[in-house]
Protein backbone atom coordinates (compact mmCIF):
# COMPACT_ATOMS: atom_id res chain seq x y z
CA UNK A 1 0.00 0.00 0.00
CA UNK A 2 2.79 2.42 0.93
CA UNK A 3 4.55 1.66 -2.35
CA UNK A 4 1.32 2.24 -4.30
CA UNK A 5 0.64 5.55 -2.55
CA UNK A 6 4.24 6.66 -3.07
CA UNK A 7 4.01 5.81 -6.76
CA UNK A 8 0.75 7.73 -7.14
CA UNK A 9 2.24 10.77 -5.41
CA UNK A 10 5.30 10.58 -7.64
CA UNK A 11 3.17 10.42 -10.78
CA UNK A 12 0.99 13.28 -9.53
CA UNK A 13 4.06 15.40 -8.77
CA UNK A 14 5.51 14.64 -12.21
CA UNK A 15 2.23 15.51 -13.93
CA UNK A 16 1.80 18.81 -12.09
CA UNK A 17 5.44 19.77 -12.49
CA UNK A 18 5.34 19.05 -16.23
CA UNK A 19 2.29 21.27 -16.64
CA UNK A 20 3.91 24.05 -14.68
CA UNK A 21 6.97 23.85 -16.91
CA UNK A 22 4.83 23.92 -20.05
CA UNK A 23 2.82 26.87 -18.76
CA UNK A 24 6.01 28.72 -17.96
CA UNK A 25 7.66 28.08 -21.32
CA UNK A 26 4.58 28.30 -23.57
CA UNK A 27 5.94 25.43 -25.69
CA UNK A 28 3.35 22.63 -25.94
CA UNK A 29 4.12 18.97 -25.50
CA UNK A 30 5.43 17.49 -28.73
CA UNK A 31 6.90 20.73 -30.08
CA UNK A 32 9.93 20.49 -32.32
CA UNK A 33 13.20 21.17 -30.45
CA UNK A 34 15.72 23.84 -31.36
CA UNK A 35 17.13 23.64 -34.88
CA UNK A 36 20.40 25.34 -35.75
CA UNK A 37 21.37 25.28 -39.40
CA UNK A 38 24.55 26.47 -41.08
CA UNK A 39 23.03 28.21 -44.10
CA UNK A 40 20.94 30.64 -42.08
CA UNK A 41 21.11 33.72 -44.29
CA UNK A 42 23.56 35.60 -42.09
CA UNK A 43 25.89 36.39 -44.97
CA UNK A 44 23.24 38.36 -46.86
CA UNK A 45 21.75 40.41 -44.04
CA UNK A 46 22.55 43.96 -43.00
CA UNK A 47 22.92 44.06 -39.23
CA UNK A 48 22.04 47.26 -37.40
CA UNK A 49 21.60 48.19 -33.74
CA UNK A 50 18.69 50.38 -32.71
CA UNK A 51 19.02 52.26 -29.46
CA UNK A 52 21.43 50.65 -27.01
CA UNK A 53 20.98 46.96 -27.74
CA UNK A 54 18.19 46.03 -30.17
CA UNK A 55 19.97 44.27 -33.04
CA UNK A 56 18.01 43.81 -36.26
CA UNK A 57 18.83 41.68 -39.29
CA UNK A 58 17.64 43.31 -42.50
CA UNK A 59 17.09 41.78 -45.90
CA UNK A 60 16.21 44.18 -48.69
CA UNK A 61 16.71 47.92 -49.17
CA UNK A 62 16.69 50.47 -46.37
CA UNK A 63 13.99 52.45 -48.16
CA UNK A 64 10.86 50.64 -49.23
CA UNK A 65 7.09 51.07 -49.06
CA UNK A 66 6.57 47.36 -48.33
CA UNK A 67 7.98 45.92 -45.11
CA UNK A 68 7.76 42.61 -43.31
CA UNK A 69 8.83 42.06 -39.70
CA UNK A 70 9.61 38.55 -38.49
CA UNK A 71 9.06 38.02 -34.76
CA UNK A 72 11.26 35.04 -33.89
CA UNK A 73 10.39 31.99 -31.81
CA UNK A 74 11.57 31.07 -28.32
CA UNK A 75 15.06 30.21 -29.59
CA UNK A 76 15.79 33.64 -31.06
CA UNK A 77 16.52 34.96 -34.57
CA UNK A 78 19.03 32.19 -35.36
CA UNK A 79 16.38 29.52 -34.84
CA UNK A 80 16.01 27.11 -37.72
CA UNK A 81 14.96 28.65 -41.03
CA UNK A 82 13.92 32.05 -39.67
CA UNK A 83 16.56 34.03 -41.55
CA UNK A 84 16.25 31.91 -44.69
CA UNK A 85 12.53 32.65 -44.89
CA UNK A 86 13.03 36.36 -44.26
CA UNK A 87 15.59 36.49 -47.07
CA UNK A 88 13.24 34.50 -49.31
CA UNK A 89 10.41 36.99 -48.76
CA UNK A 90 12.71 39.91 -49.56
CA UNK A 91 13.86 38.22 -52.76
CA UNK A 92 10.52 36.84 -53.94
CA UNK A 93 8.26 39.78 -53.03
CA UNK A 94 10.65 42.74 -53.16
CA UNK A 95 9.89 43.65 -49.55
CA UNK A 96 12.28 44.76 -46.85
CA UNK A 97 12.22 42.04 -44.21
CA UNK A 98 13.69 42.58 -40.76
CA UNK A 99 14.22 40.30 -37.75
CA UNK A 100 14.69 42.15 -34.45
CA UNK A 101 16.49 40.20 -31.73
CA UNK A 102 13.95 40.74 -28.99
CA UNK A 103 15.90 38.43 -26.65
CA UNK A 104 19.20 40.37 -26.94
CA UNK A 105 21.27 37.35 -27.88
CA UNK A 106 19.70 35.00 -25.35
CA UNK A 107 17.94 31.72 -26.04
CA UNK A 108 14.77 30.98 -24.06
CA UNK A 109 15.41 33.78 -21.54
CA UNK A 110 13.85 33.21 -18.16
CA UNK A 111 12.01 35.25 -17.18
CA UNK A 112 11.06 36.89 -20.46
CA UNK A 113 10.05 40.54 -20.43
CA UNK A 114 6.44 41.27 -21.33
CA UNK A 115 4.94 43.78 -23.74
CA UNK A 116 4.44 46.60 -21.25
CA UNK A 117 7.84 46.24 -19.58
CA UNK A 118 10.03 45.92 -22.67
CA UNK A 119 8.64 45.02 -26.08
CA UNK A 120 6.24 47.97 -26.28
CA UNK A 121 9.23 50.29 -26.01
CA UNK A 122 11.09 48.28 -28.66
CA UNK A 123 8.09 48.66 -30.94
CA UNK A 124 7.16 52.29 -30.32
CA UNK A 125 10.57 53.85 -29.71
CA UNK A 126 12.83 51.83 -32.00
CA UNK A 127 11.11 49.78 -34.68
CA UNK A 128 8.28 52.13 -35.70
CA UNK A 129 10.61 55.14 -36.18
CA UNK A 130 13.16 52.95 -38.01
CA UNK A 131 10.55 51.72 -40.48
CA UNK A 132 8.98 55.16 -40.87
CA UNK A 133 12.39 56.60 -41.73
CA UNK A 134 12.63 53.83 -44.32
CA UNK A 135 9.41 54.88 -46.01
CA UNK A 136 7.10 52.13 -44.77
CA UNK A 137 3.52 52.33 -45.96
CA UNK A 138 2.52 48.68 -45.85
CA UNK A 139 3.69 46.42 -43.03
CA UNK A 140 3.02 42.81 -42.14
CA UNK A 141 4.27 41.21 -38.94
CA UNK A 142 4.78 37.45 -38.90
CA UNK A 143 5.26 35.72 -35.56
CA UNK A 144 6.39 32.16 -35.01
CA UNK A 145 5.61 30.44 -31.68
CA UNK A 146 6.62 33.08 -29.09
CA UNK A 147 6.68 35.67 -31.90
CA UNK A 148 2.89 35.65 -32.21
CA UNK A 149 2.87 37.51 -28.88
CA UNK A 150 4.67 40.36 -30.66
CA UNK A 151 2.39 40.07 -33.68
CA UNK A 152 -0.80 40.48 -31.68
CA UNK A 153 0.43 43.38 -29.58
CA UNK A 154 1.89 45.17 -32.61
CA UNK A 155 -1.41 44.70 -34.43
CA UNK A 156 -3.28 46.14 -31.45
CA UNK A 157 -1.02 49.22 -31.37
CA UNK A 158 -3.04 50.82 -34.16
CA UNK A 159 -0.21 51.99 -36.41
CA UNK A 160 -1.74 53.13 -39.70
CA UNK A 161 0.80 51.26 -41.82
CA UNK A 162 0.18 47.96 -40.02
CA UNK A 163 -1.84 46.06 -42.62
CA UNK A 164 -1.92 42.49 -41.35
CA UNK A 165 -0.48 39.86 -39.05
CA UNK A 166 0.51 36.23 -39.46
CA UNK A 167 0.81 33.86 -36.50
CA UNK A 168 2.25 30.42 -37.28
CA UNK A 169 2.02 27.75 -34.56
CA UNK A 170 1.25 30.62 -32.16
CA UNK A 171 1.89 30.62 -28.42
CA UNK A 172 0.66 34.10 -27.50
CA UNK A 173 -2.27 32.72 -25.50
CA UNK A 174 0.09 31.20 -22.93
CA UNK A 175 2.30 34.27 -22.84
CA UNK A 176 -0.66 36.56 -22.29
CA UNK A 177 -2.03 34.33 -19.53
CA UNK A 178 1.34 34.22 -17.79
CA UNK A 179 1.55 38.01 -17.93
CA UNK A 180 -2.00 38.46 -16.61
CA UNK A 181 -3.12 40.04 -19.86
CA UNK A 182 -6.68 39.78 -21.14
CA UNK A 183 -6.44 38.02 -24.48
CA UNK A 184 -9.89 38.95 -25.77
CA UNK A 185 -9.35 42.64 -24.94
CA UNK A 186 -6.23 42.62 -27.08
CA UNK A 187 -8.13 40.92 -29.90
CA UNK A 188 -10.82 43.59 -29.75
CA UNK A 189 -8.19 46.26 -30.34
CA UNK A 190 -7.10 44.65 -33.62
CA UNK A 191 -8.77 45.79 -36.84
CA UNK A 192 -6.29 44.48 -39.43
CA UNK A 193 -6.62 41.05 -41.10
CA UNK A 194 -4.99 38.19 -39.19
CA UNK A 195 -3.90 34.81 -40.51
CA UNK A 196 -3.55 32.26 -37.71
CA UNK A 197 -2.10 28.83 -38.46
CA UNK A 198 -2.37 26.54 -35.41
CA UNK A 199 -1.19 22.97 -34.99
CA UNK A 200 -3.17 20.34 -33.04
CA UNK A 201 -1.06 20.88 -29.92
CA UNK A 202 -1.51 24.67 -29.83
CA UNK A 203 -3.84 26.45 -27.41
CA UNK A 204 -7.60 25.99 -27.83
CA UNK A 205 -8.01 29.77 -28.11
CA UNK A 206 -6.31 29.81 -31.53
CA UNK A 207 -8.11 26.75 -32.92
CA UNK A 208 -11.13 27.01 -35.27
CA UNK A 209 -14.11 28.20 -33.23
CA UNK A 210 -11.86 29.39 -30.41
CA UNK A 211 -11.53 32.79 -28.79
CA UNK A 212 -9.47 34.28 -31.64
CA UNK A 213 -11.97 33.37 -34.34
CA UNK A 214 -14.87 34.56 -32.15
CA UNK A 215 -13.32 37.89 -31.19
CA UNK A 216 -11.01 39.14 -33.93
CA UNK A 217 -12.78 41.28 -36.52
CA UNK A 218 -11.03 39.76 -39.53
CA UNK A 219 -9.36 36.43 -38.85
CA UNK A 220 -8.56 33.43 -41.00
CA UNK A 221 -7.85 30.28 -38.98
CA UNK A 222 -6.01 27.66 -41.02
CA UNK A 223 -5.10 24.57 -38.95
CA UNK A 224 -2.39 22.23 -40.22
CA UNK A 225 -1.74 18.68 -39.09
CA UNK A 226 1.90 19.02 -38.04
CA UNK A 227 3.52 19.55 -34.66
CA UNK A 228 4.21 22.93 -33.06
CA UNK A 229 7.37 24.47 -34.48
CA UNK A 230 7.28 22.62 -37.82
CA UNK A 231 7.54 25.72 -40.03
CA UNK A 232 10.80 26.97 -38.54
CA UNK A 233 12.28 23.89 -36.88
CA UNK A 234 10.70 20.83 -38.49
CA UNK A 235 12.81 18.27 -40.36
CA UNK A 236 12.23 18.89 -44.08
CA UNK A 237 13.40 15.38 -44.91
CA UNK A 238 10.09 14.24 -43.40
CA UNK A 239 7.52 14.37 -46.27
CA UNK A 240 4.71 15.33 -43.89
CA UNK A 241 6.68 18.31 -42.57
CA UNK A 242 7.65 19.36 -46.10
CA UNK A 243 4.01 19.22 -47.17
CA UNK A 244 2.92 21.35 -44.21
CA UNK A 245 5.67 23.87 -44.89
CA UNK A 246 4.73 24.11 -48.57
CA UNK A 247 1.06 24.65 -47.75
CA UNK A 248 1.81 27.30 -45.15
CA UNK A 249 4.36 29.12 -47.31
CA UNK A 250 1.77 29.41 -50.09
CA UNK A 251 -0.93 30.65 -47.70
CA UNK A 252 1.56 33.01 -46.04
CA UNK A 253 2.60 34.56 -49.36
CA UNK A 254 -0.95 34.78 -50.68
CA UNK A 255 -2.11 36.51 -47.51
CA UNK A 256 0.68 39.08 -47.79
CA UNK A 257 -0.03 39.83 -51.44
CA UNK A 258 -3.80 40.03 -51.03
CA UNK A 259 -4.05 41.81 -47.66
CA UNK A 260 -0.82 43.52 -46.69
CA UNK A 261 1.58 44.57 -49.40
CA UNK A 262 1.14 46.74 -52.46
CA UNK A 263 3.08 44.95 -55.14
CA UNK A 264 2.83 45.34 -58.90
CA UNK A 265 1.36 42.15 -60.32
CA UNK A 266 3.87 40.28 -62.44
CA UNK A 267 7.08 41.39 -64.14
CA UNK A 268 6.89 44.09 -66.84
CA UNK A 269 6.21 42.57 -70.27
CA UNK A 270 9.10 42.51 -72.71
CA UNK A 271 7.63 45.17 -74.97
CA UNK A 272 7.10 47.63 -72.11
CA UNK A 273 10.41 46.92 -70.43
CA UNK A 274 12.45 47.52 -73.57
CA UNK A 275 10.24 50.17 -75.18
CA UNK A 276 12.97 52.81 -75.45
CA UNK A 277 15.44 50.39 -77.07
CA UNK A 278 12.80 49.20 -79.54
CA UNK A 279 11.96 52.77 -80.54
CA UNK A 280 15.62 53.68 -81.12
CA UNK A 281 16.15 50.63 -83.31
CA UNK A 282 13.01 51.47 -85.26
CA UNK A 283 14.05 55.03 -86.07
CA UNK A 284 17.55 53.93 -87.03
CA UNK A 285 16.14 51.43 -89.46
CA UNK A 286 13.88 53.83 -91.39
mmCIF file of C-alpha atoms in Angstrom:
data_model
loop_
_atom_site.group_PDB
_atom_site.id
_atom_site.type_symbol
_atom_site.label_atom_id
_atom_site.label_comp_id
_atom_site.label_asym_id
_atom_site.label_seq_id
_atom_site.Cartn_x
_atom_site.Cartn_y
_atom_site.Cartn_z
ATOM 1 C CA UNK A 1 0.000 0.000 0.000
ATOM 2 C CA UNK A 2 2.789 2.418 0.931
ATOM 3 C CA UNK A 3 4.547 1.662 -2.353
ATOM 4 C CA UNK A 4 1.325 2.244 -4.302
ATOM 5 C CA UNK A 5 0.640 5.548 -2.552
ATOM 6 C CA UNK A 6 4.239 6.657 -3.073
ATOM 7 C CA UNK A 7 4.014 5.806 -6.763
ATOM 8 C CA UNK A 8 0.751 7.729 -7.136
ATOM 9 C CA UNK A 9 2.241 10.770 -5.407
ATOM 10 C CA UNK A 10 5.295 10.583 -7.640
ATOM 11 C CA UNK A 11 3.166 10.423 -10.780
ATOM 12 C CA UNK A 12 0.989 13.277 -9.529
ATOM 13 C CA UNK A 13 4.057 15.399 -8.774
ATOM 14 C CA UNK A 14 5.511 14.642 -12.213
ATOM 15 C CA UNK A 15 2.234 15.509 -13.935
ATOM 16 C CA UNK A 16 1.795 18.807 -12.093
ATOM 17 C CA UNK A 17 5.437 19.768 -12.490
ATOM 18 C CA UNK A 18 5.341 19.049 -16.225
ATOM 19 C CA UNK A 19 2.293 21.266 -16.645
ATOM 20 C CA UNK A 20 3.907 24.046 -14.681
ATOM 21 C CA UNK A 21 6.965 23.848 -16.912
ATOM 22 C CA UNK A 22 4.834 23.917 -20.051
ATOM 23 C CA UNK A 23 2.821 26.868 -18.761
ATOM 24 C CA UNK A 24 6.009 28.716 -17.960
ATOM 25 C CA UNK A 25 7.662 28.076 -21.320
ATOM 26 C CA UNK A 26 4.577 28.296 -23.565
ATOM 27 C CA UNK A 27 5.940 25.428 -25.686
ATOM 28 C CA UNK A 28 3.346 22.634 -25.939
ATOM 29 C CA UNK A 29 4.121 18.969 -25.497
ATOM 30 C CA UNK A 30 5.434 17.487 -28.733
ATOM 31 C CA UNK A 31 6.897 20.732 -30.076
ATOM 32 C CA UNK A 32 9.929 20.494 -32.319
ATOM 33 C CA UNK A 33 13.201 21.170 -30.453
ATOM 34 C CA UNK A 34 15.722 23.844 -31.358
ATOM 35 C CA UNK A 35 17.132 23.640 -34.879
ATOM 36 C CA UNK A 36 20.402 25.339 -35.745
ATOM 37 C CA UNK A 37 21.374 25.278 -39.401
ATOM 38 C CA UNK A 38 24.548 26.471 -41.076
ATOM 39 C CA UNK A 39 23.028 28.215 -44.096
ATOM 40 C CA UNK A 40 20.937 30.641 -42.080
ATOM 41 C CA UNK A 41 21.106 33.718 -44.289
ATOM 42 C CA UNK A 42 23.558 35.604 -42.086
ATOM 43 C CA UNK A 43 25.893 36.392 -44.975
ATOM 44 C CA UNK A 44 23.244 38.361 -46.862
ATOM 45 C CA UNK A 45 21.755 40.410 -44.040
ATOM 46 C CA UNK A 46 22.553 43.955 -42.999
ATOM 47 C CA UNK A 47 22.915 44.058 -39.231
ATOM 48 C CA UNK A 48 22.041 47.259 -37.397
ATOM 49 C CA UNK A 49 21.604 48.185 -33.743
ATOM 50 C CA UNK A 50 18.694 50.380 -32.707
ATOM 51 C CA UNK A 51 19.020 52.257 -29.457
ATOM 52 C CA UNK A 52 21.430 50.654 -27.009
ATOM 53 C CA UNK A 53 20.984 46.965 -27.743
ATOM 54 C CA UNK A 54 18.190 46.030 -30.169
ATOM 55 C CA UNK A 55 19.968 44.273 -33.042
ATOM 56 C CA UNK A 56 18.007 43.810 -36.264
ATOM 57 C CA UNK A 57 18.832 41.681 -39.286
ATOM 58 C CA UNK A 58 17.637 43.314 -42.502
ATOM 59 C CA UNK A 59 17.088 41.779 -45.904
ATOM 60 C CA UNK A 60 16.213 44.175 -48.690
ATOM 61 C CA UNK A 61 16.711 47.924 -49.168
ATOM 62 C CA UNK A 62 16.692 50.474 -46.368
ATOM 63 C CA UNK A 63 13.986 52.452 -48.160
ATOM 64 C CA UNK A 64 10.863 50.641 -49.232
ATOM 65 C CA UNK A 65 7.095 51.071 -49.059
ATOM 66 C CA UNK A 66 6.574 47.360 -48.333
ATOM 67 C CA UNK A 67 7.979 45.915 -45.111
ATOM 68 C CA UNK A 68 7.760 42.611 -43.307
ATOM 69 C CA UNK A 69 8.829 42.058 -39.699
ATOM 70 C CA UNK A 70 9.615 38.555 -38.489
ATOM 71 C CA UNK A 71 9.064 38.023 -34.760
ATOM 72 C CA UNK A 72 11.257 35.037 -33.888
ATOM 73 C CA UNK A 73 10.395 31.994 -31.814
ATOM 74 C CA UNK A 74 11.574 31.075 -28.324
ATOM 75 C CA UNK A 75 15.062 30.208 -29.595
ATOM 76 C CA UNK A 76 15.791 33.645 -31.057
ATOM 77 C CA UNK A 77 16.525 34.958 -34.567
ATOM 78 C CA UNK A 78 19.029 32.186 -35.360
ATOM 79 C CA UNK A 79 16.384 29.525 -34.839
ATOM 80 C CA UNK A 80 16.006 27.110 -37.720
ATOM 81 C CA UNK A 81 14.963 28.647 -41.025
ATOM 82 C CA UNK A 82 13.916 32.054 -39.671
ATOM 83 C CA UNK A 83 16.564 34.027 -41.547
ATOM 84 C CA UNK A 84 16.250 31.911 -44.686
ATOM 85 C CA UNK A 85 12.532 32.648 -44.886
ATOM 86 C CA UNK A 86 13.028 36.356 -44.264
ATOM 87 C CA UNK A 87 15.587 36.486 -47.071
ATOM 88 C CA UNK A 88 13.237 34.502 -49.311
ATOM 89 C CA UNK A 89 10.413 36.988 -48.755
ATOM 90 C CA UNK A 90 12.707 39.906 -49.559
ATOM 91 C CA UNK A 91 13.860 38.219 -52.757
ATOM 92 C CA UNK A 92 10.517 36.844 -53.939
ATOM 93 C CA UNK A 93 8.262 39.776 -53.033
ATOM 94 C CA UNK A 94 10.648 42.740 -53.157
ATOM 95 C CA UNK A 95 9.892 43.653 -49.547
ATOM 96 C CA UNK A 96 12.280 44.762 -46.852
ATOM 97 C CA UNK A 97 12.221 42.042 -44.212
ATOM 98 C CA UNK A 98 13.686 42.583 -40.756
ATOM 99 C CA UNK A 99 14.219 40.303 -37.751
ATOM 100 C CA UNK A 100 14.694 42.154 -34.454
ATOM 101 C CA UNK A 101 16.491 40.201 -31.732
ATOM 102 C CA UNK A 102 13.945 40.737 -28.987
ATOM 103 C CA UNK A 103 15.902 38.430 -26.650
ATOM 104 C CA UNK A 104 19.203 40.371 -26.939
ATOM 105 C CA UNK A 105 21.272 37.354 -27.883
ATOM 106 C CA UNK A 106 19.701 34.999 -25.352
ATOM 107 C CA UNK A 107 17.940 31.722 -26.040
ATOM 108 C CA UNK A 108 14.773 30.978 -24.064
ATOM 109 C CA UNK A 109 15.409 33.781 -21.537
ATOM 110 C CA UNK A 110 13.848 33.214 -18.155
ATOM 111 C CA UNK A 111 12.014 35.249 -17.178
ATOM 112 C CA UNK A 112 11.060 36.888 -20.460
ATOM 113 C CA UNK A 113 10.054 40.542 -20.429
ATOM 114 C CA UNK A 114 6.445 41.269 -21.329
ATOM 115 C CA UNK A 115 4.942 43.777 -23.741
ATOM 116 C CA UNK A 116 4.443 46.601 -21.249
ATOM 117 C CA UNK A 117 7.842 46.242 -19.578
ATOM 118 C CA UNK A 118 10.032 45.923 -22.674
ATOM 119 C CA UNK A 119 8.641 45.023 -26.077
ATOM 120 C CA UNK A 120 6.241 47.965 -26.276
ATOM 121 C CA UNK A 121 9.234 50.292 -26.009
ATOM 122 C CA UNK A 122 11.086 48.278 -28.663
ATOM 123 C CA UNK A 123 8.093 48.660 -30.941
ATOM 124 C CA UNK A 124 7.160 52.291 -30.324
ATOM 125 C CA UNK A 125 10.572 53.855 -29.714
ATOM 126 C CA UNK A 126 12.833 51.827 -32.001
ATOM 127 C CA UNK A 127 11.106 49.785 -34.675
ATOM 128 C CA UNK A 128 8.282 52.127 -35.702
ATOM 129 C CA UNK A 129 10.612 55.139 -36.181
ATOM 130 C CA UNK A 130 13.158 52.947 -38.014
ATOM 131 C CA UNK A 131 10.548 51.718 -40.480
ATOM 132 C CA UNK A 132 8.984 55.156 -40.866
ATOM 133 C CA UNK A 133 12.389 56.597 -41.728
ATOM 134 C CA UNK A 134 12.634 53.832 -44.325
ATOM 135 C CA UNK A 135 9.407 54.885 -46.015
ATOM 136 C CA UNK A 136 7.105 52.129 -44.771
ATOM 137 C CA UNK A 137 3.516 52.334 -45.961
ATOM 138 C CA UNK A 138 2.524 48.679 -45.852
ATOM 139 C CA UNK A 139 3.690 46.417 -43.027
ATOM 140 C CA UNK A 140 3.018 42.813 -42.143
ATOM 141 C CA UNK A 141 4.265 41.208 -38.938
ATOM 142 C CA UNK A 142 4.777 37.450 -38.902
ATOM 143 C CA UNK A 143 5.257 35.722 -35.563
ATOM 144 C CA UNK A 144 6.390 32.158 -35.011
ATOM 145 C CA UNK A 145 5.613 30.443 -31.677
ATOM 146 C CA UNK A 146 6.618 33.077 -29.094
ATOM 147 C CA UNK A 147 6.676 35.667 -31.897
ATOM 148 C CA UNK A 148 2.887 35.654 -32.207
ATOM 149 C CA UNK A 149 2.870 37.509 -28.879
ATOM 150 C CA UNK A 150 4.673 40.360 -30.656
ATOM 151 C CA UNK A 151 2.388 40.068 -33.681
ATOM 152 C CA UNK A 152 -0.803 40.484 -31.682
ATOM 153 C CA UNK A 153 0.431 43.382 -29.582
ATOM 154 C CA UNK A 154 1.892 45.172 -32.607
ATOM 155 C CA UNK A 155 -1.405 44.703 -34.431
ATOM 156 C CA UNK A 156 -3.280 46.138 -31.449
ATOM 157 C CA UNK A 157 -1.024 49.217 -31.367
ATOM 158 C CA UNK A 158 -3.036 50.817 -34.159
ATOM 159 C CA UNK A 159 -0.214 51.994 -36.414
ATOM 160 C CA UNK A 160 -1.742 53.128 -39.698
ATOM 161 C CA UNK A 161 0.804 51.264 -41.823
ATOM 162 C CA UNK A 162 0.184 47.958 -40.019
ATOM 163 C CA UNK A 163 -1.845 46.061 -42.615
ATOM 164 C CA UNK A 164 -1.922 42.490 -41.351
ATOM 165 C CA UNK A 165 -0.476 39.864 -39.047
ATOM 166 C CA UNK A 166 0.507 36.233 -39.458
ATOM 167 C CA UNK A 167 0.815 33.857 -36.500
ATOM 168 C CA UNK A 168 2.250 30.419 -37.276
ATOM 169 C CA UNK A 169 2.019 27.748 -34.561
ATOM 170 C CA UNK A 170 1.251 30.621 -32.159
ATOM 171 C CA UNK A 171 1.894 30.623 -28.421
ATOM 172 C CA UNK A 172 0.659 34.097 -27.498
ATOM 173 C CA UNK A 173 -2.273 32.715 -25.496
ATOM 174 C CA UNK A 174 0.089 31.197 -22.929
ATOM 175 C CA UNK A 175 2.303 34.269 -22.843
ATOM 176 C CA UNK A 176 -0.662 36.561 -22.294
ATOM 177 C CA UNK A 177 -2.033 34.335 -19.527
ATOM 178 C CA UNK A 178 1.342 34.219 -17.787
ATOM 179 C CA UNK A 179 1.555 38.012 -17.931
ATOM 180 C CA UNK A 180 -2.005 38.458 -16.610
ATOM 181 C CA UNK A 181 -3.119 40.042 -19.863
ATOM 182 C CA UNK A 182 -6.681 39.777 -21.140
ATOM 183 C CA UNK A 183 -6.442 38.022 -24.481
ATOM 184 C CA UNK A 184 -9.894 38.946 -25.771
ATOM 185 C CA UNK A 185 -9.354 42.641 -24.944
ATOM 186 C CA UNK A 186 -6.226 42.619 -27.077
ATOM 187 C CA UNK A 187 -8.129 40.920 -29.896
ATOM 188 C CA UNK A 188 -10.825 43.590 -29.750
ATOM 189 C CA UNK A 189 -8.186 46.264 -30.336
ATOM 190 C CA UNK A 190 -7.096 44.653 -33.620
ATOM 191 C CA UNK A 191 -8.772 45.785 -36.838
ATOM 192 C CA UNK A 192 -6.294 44.483 -39.435
ATOM 193 C CA UNK A 193 -6.622 41.054 -41.096
ATOM 194 C CA UNK A 194 -4.990 38.194 -39.194
ATOM 195 C CA UNK A 195 -3.896 34.811 -40.511
ATOM 196 C CA UNK A 196 -3.545 32.259 -37.707
ATOM 197 C CA UNK A 197 -2.097 28.831 -38.463
ATOM 198 C CA UNK A 198 -2.372 26.540 -35.409
ATOM 199 C CA UNK A 199 -1.193 22.973 -34.987
ATOM 200 C CA UNK A 200 -3.175 20.344 -33.043
ATOM 201 C CA UNK A 201 -1.057 20.882 -29.920
ATOM 202 C CA UNK A 202 -1.512 24.668 -29.832
ATOM 203 C CA UNK A 203 -3.845 26.448 -27.412
ATOM 204 C CA UNK A 204 -7.600 25.992 -27.826
ATOM 205 C CA UNK A 205 -8.008 29.772 -28.113
ATOM 206 C CA UNK A 206 -6.314 29.806 -31.528
ATOM 207 C CA UNK A 207 -8.110 26.753 -32.924
ATOM 208 C CA UNK A 208 -11.131 27.012 -35.269
ATOM 209 C CA UNK A 209 -14.106 28.197 -33.234
ATOM 210 C CA UNK A 210 -11.858 29.391 -30.406
ATOM 211 C CA UNK A 211 -11.528 32.790 -28.790
ATOM 212 C CA UNK A 212 -9.470 34.283 -31.642
ATOM 213 C CA UNK A 213 -11.974 33.372 -34.344
ATOM 214 C CA UNK A 214 -14.872 34.556 -32.150
ATOM 215 C CA UNK A 215 -13.317 37.891 -31.187
ATOM 216 C CA UNK A 216 -11.007 39.136 -33.933
ATOM 217 C CA UNK A 217 -12.776 41.281 -36.521
ATOM 218 C CA UNK A 218 -11.031 39.755 -39.526
ATOM 219 C CA UNK A 219 -9.361 36.428 -38.848
ATOM 220 C CA UNK A 220 -8.562 33.426 -41.003
ATOM 221 C CA UNK A 221 -7.846 30.283 -38.984
ATOM 222 C CA UNK A 222 -6.010 27.659 -41.021
ATOM 223 C CA UNK A 223 -5.097 24.565 -38.952
ATOM 224 C CA UNK A 224 -2.388 22.225 -40.216
ATOM 225 C CA UNK A 225 -1.742 18.681 -39.093
ATOM 226 C CA UNK A 226 1.896 19.024 -38.036
ATOM 227 C CA UNK A 227 3.521 19.548 -34.658
ATOM 228 C CA UNK A 228 4.212 22.935 -33.065
ATOM 229 C CA UNK A 229 7.372 24.473 -34.485
ATOM 230 C CA UNK A 230 7.281 22.617 -37.820
ATOM 231 C CA UNK A 231 7.545 25.716 -40.033
ATOM 232 C CA UNK A 232 10.802 26.966 -38.540
ATOM 233 C CA UNK A 233 12.275 23.887 -36.876
ATOM 234 C CA UNK A 234 10.695 20.826 -38.488
ATOM 235 C CA UNK A 235 12.806 18.273 -40.360
ATOM 236 C CA UNK A 236 12.232 18.893 -44.079
ATOM 237 C CA UNK A 237 13.403 15.377 -44.911
ATOM 238 C CA UNK A 238 10.088 14.237 -43.404
ATOM 239 C CA UNK A 239 7.521 14.366 -46.268
ATOM 240 C CA UNK A 240 4.714 15.334 -43.893
ATOM 241 C CA UNK A 241 6.678 18.311 -42.574
ATOM 242 C CA UNK A 242 7.654 19.356 -46.101
ATOM 243 C CA UNK A 243 4.006 19.217 -47.171
ATOM 244 C CA UNK A 244 2.918 21.346 -44.205
ATOM 245 C CA UNK A 245 5.675 23.872 -44.889
ATOM 246 C CA UNK A 246 4.727 24.106 -48.575
ATOM 247 C CA UNK A 247 1.062 24.653 -47.752
ATOM 248 C CA UNK A 248 1.810 27.302 -45.150
ATOM 249 C CA UNK A 249 4.364 29.117 -47.314
ATOM 250 C CA UNK A 250 1.769 29.409 -50.090
ATOM 251 C CA UNK A 251 -0.933 30.650 -47.698
ATOM 252 C CA UNK A 252 1.559 33.011 -46.037
ATOM 253 C CA UNK A 253 2.603 34.559 -49.355
ATOM 254 C CA UNK A 254 -0.948 34.780 -50.678
ATOM 255 C CA UNK A 255 -2.110 36.514 -47.506
ATOM 256 C CA UNK A 256 0.682 39.076 -47.791
ATOM 257 C CA UNK A 257 -0.026 39.830 -51.439
ATOM 258 C CA UNK A 258 -3.795 40.033 -51.027
ATOM 259 C CA UNK A 259 -4.052 41.810 -47.664
ATOM 260 C CA UNK A 260 -0.820 43.525 -46.685
ATOM 261 C CA UNK A 261 1.578 44.570 -49.404
ATOM 262 C CA UNK A 262 1.142 46.743 -52.459
ATOM 263 C CA UNK A 263 3.081 44.951 -55.138
ATOM 264 C CA UNK A 264 2.829 45.338 -58.900
ATOM 265 C CA UNK A 265 1.361 42.152 -60.317
ATOM 266 C CA UNK A 266 3.868 40.280 -62.440
ATOM 267 C CA UNK A 267 7.078 41.393 -64.142
ATOM 268 C CA UNK A 268 6.889 44.087 -66.844
ATOM 269 C CA UNK A 269 6.211 42.574 -70.266
ATOM 270 C CA UNK A 270 9.104 42.511 -72.706
ATOM 271 C CA UNK A 271 7.626 45.172 -74.966
ATOM 272 C CA UNK A 272 7.096 47.632 -72.111
ATOM 273 C CA UNK A 273 10.412 46.919 -70.427
ATOM 274 C CA UNK A 274 12.453 47.523 -73.566
ATOM 275 C CA UNK A 275 10.245 50.172 -75.178
ATOM 276 C CA UNK A 276 12.967 52.814 -75.448
ATOM 277 C CA UNK A 277 15.438 50.388 -77.073
ATOM 278 C CA UNK A 278 12.802 49.205 -79.539
ATOM 279 C CA UNK A 279 11.959 52.773 -80.543
ATOM 280 C CA UNK A 280 15.621 53.680 -81.120
ATOM 281 C CA UNK A 281 16.147 50.632 -83.311
ATOM 282 C CA UNK A 282 13.009 51.469 -85.259
ATOM 283 C CA UNK A 283 14.051 55.032 -86.071
ATOM 284 C CA UNK A 284 17.555 53.930 -87.026
ATOM 285 C CA UNK A 285 16.140 51.427 -89.456
ATOM 286 C CA UNK A 286 13.877 53.828 -91.393
#
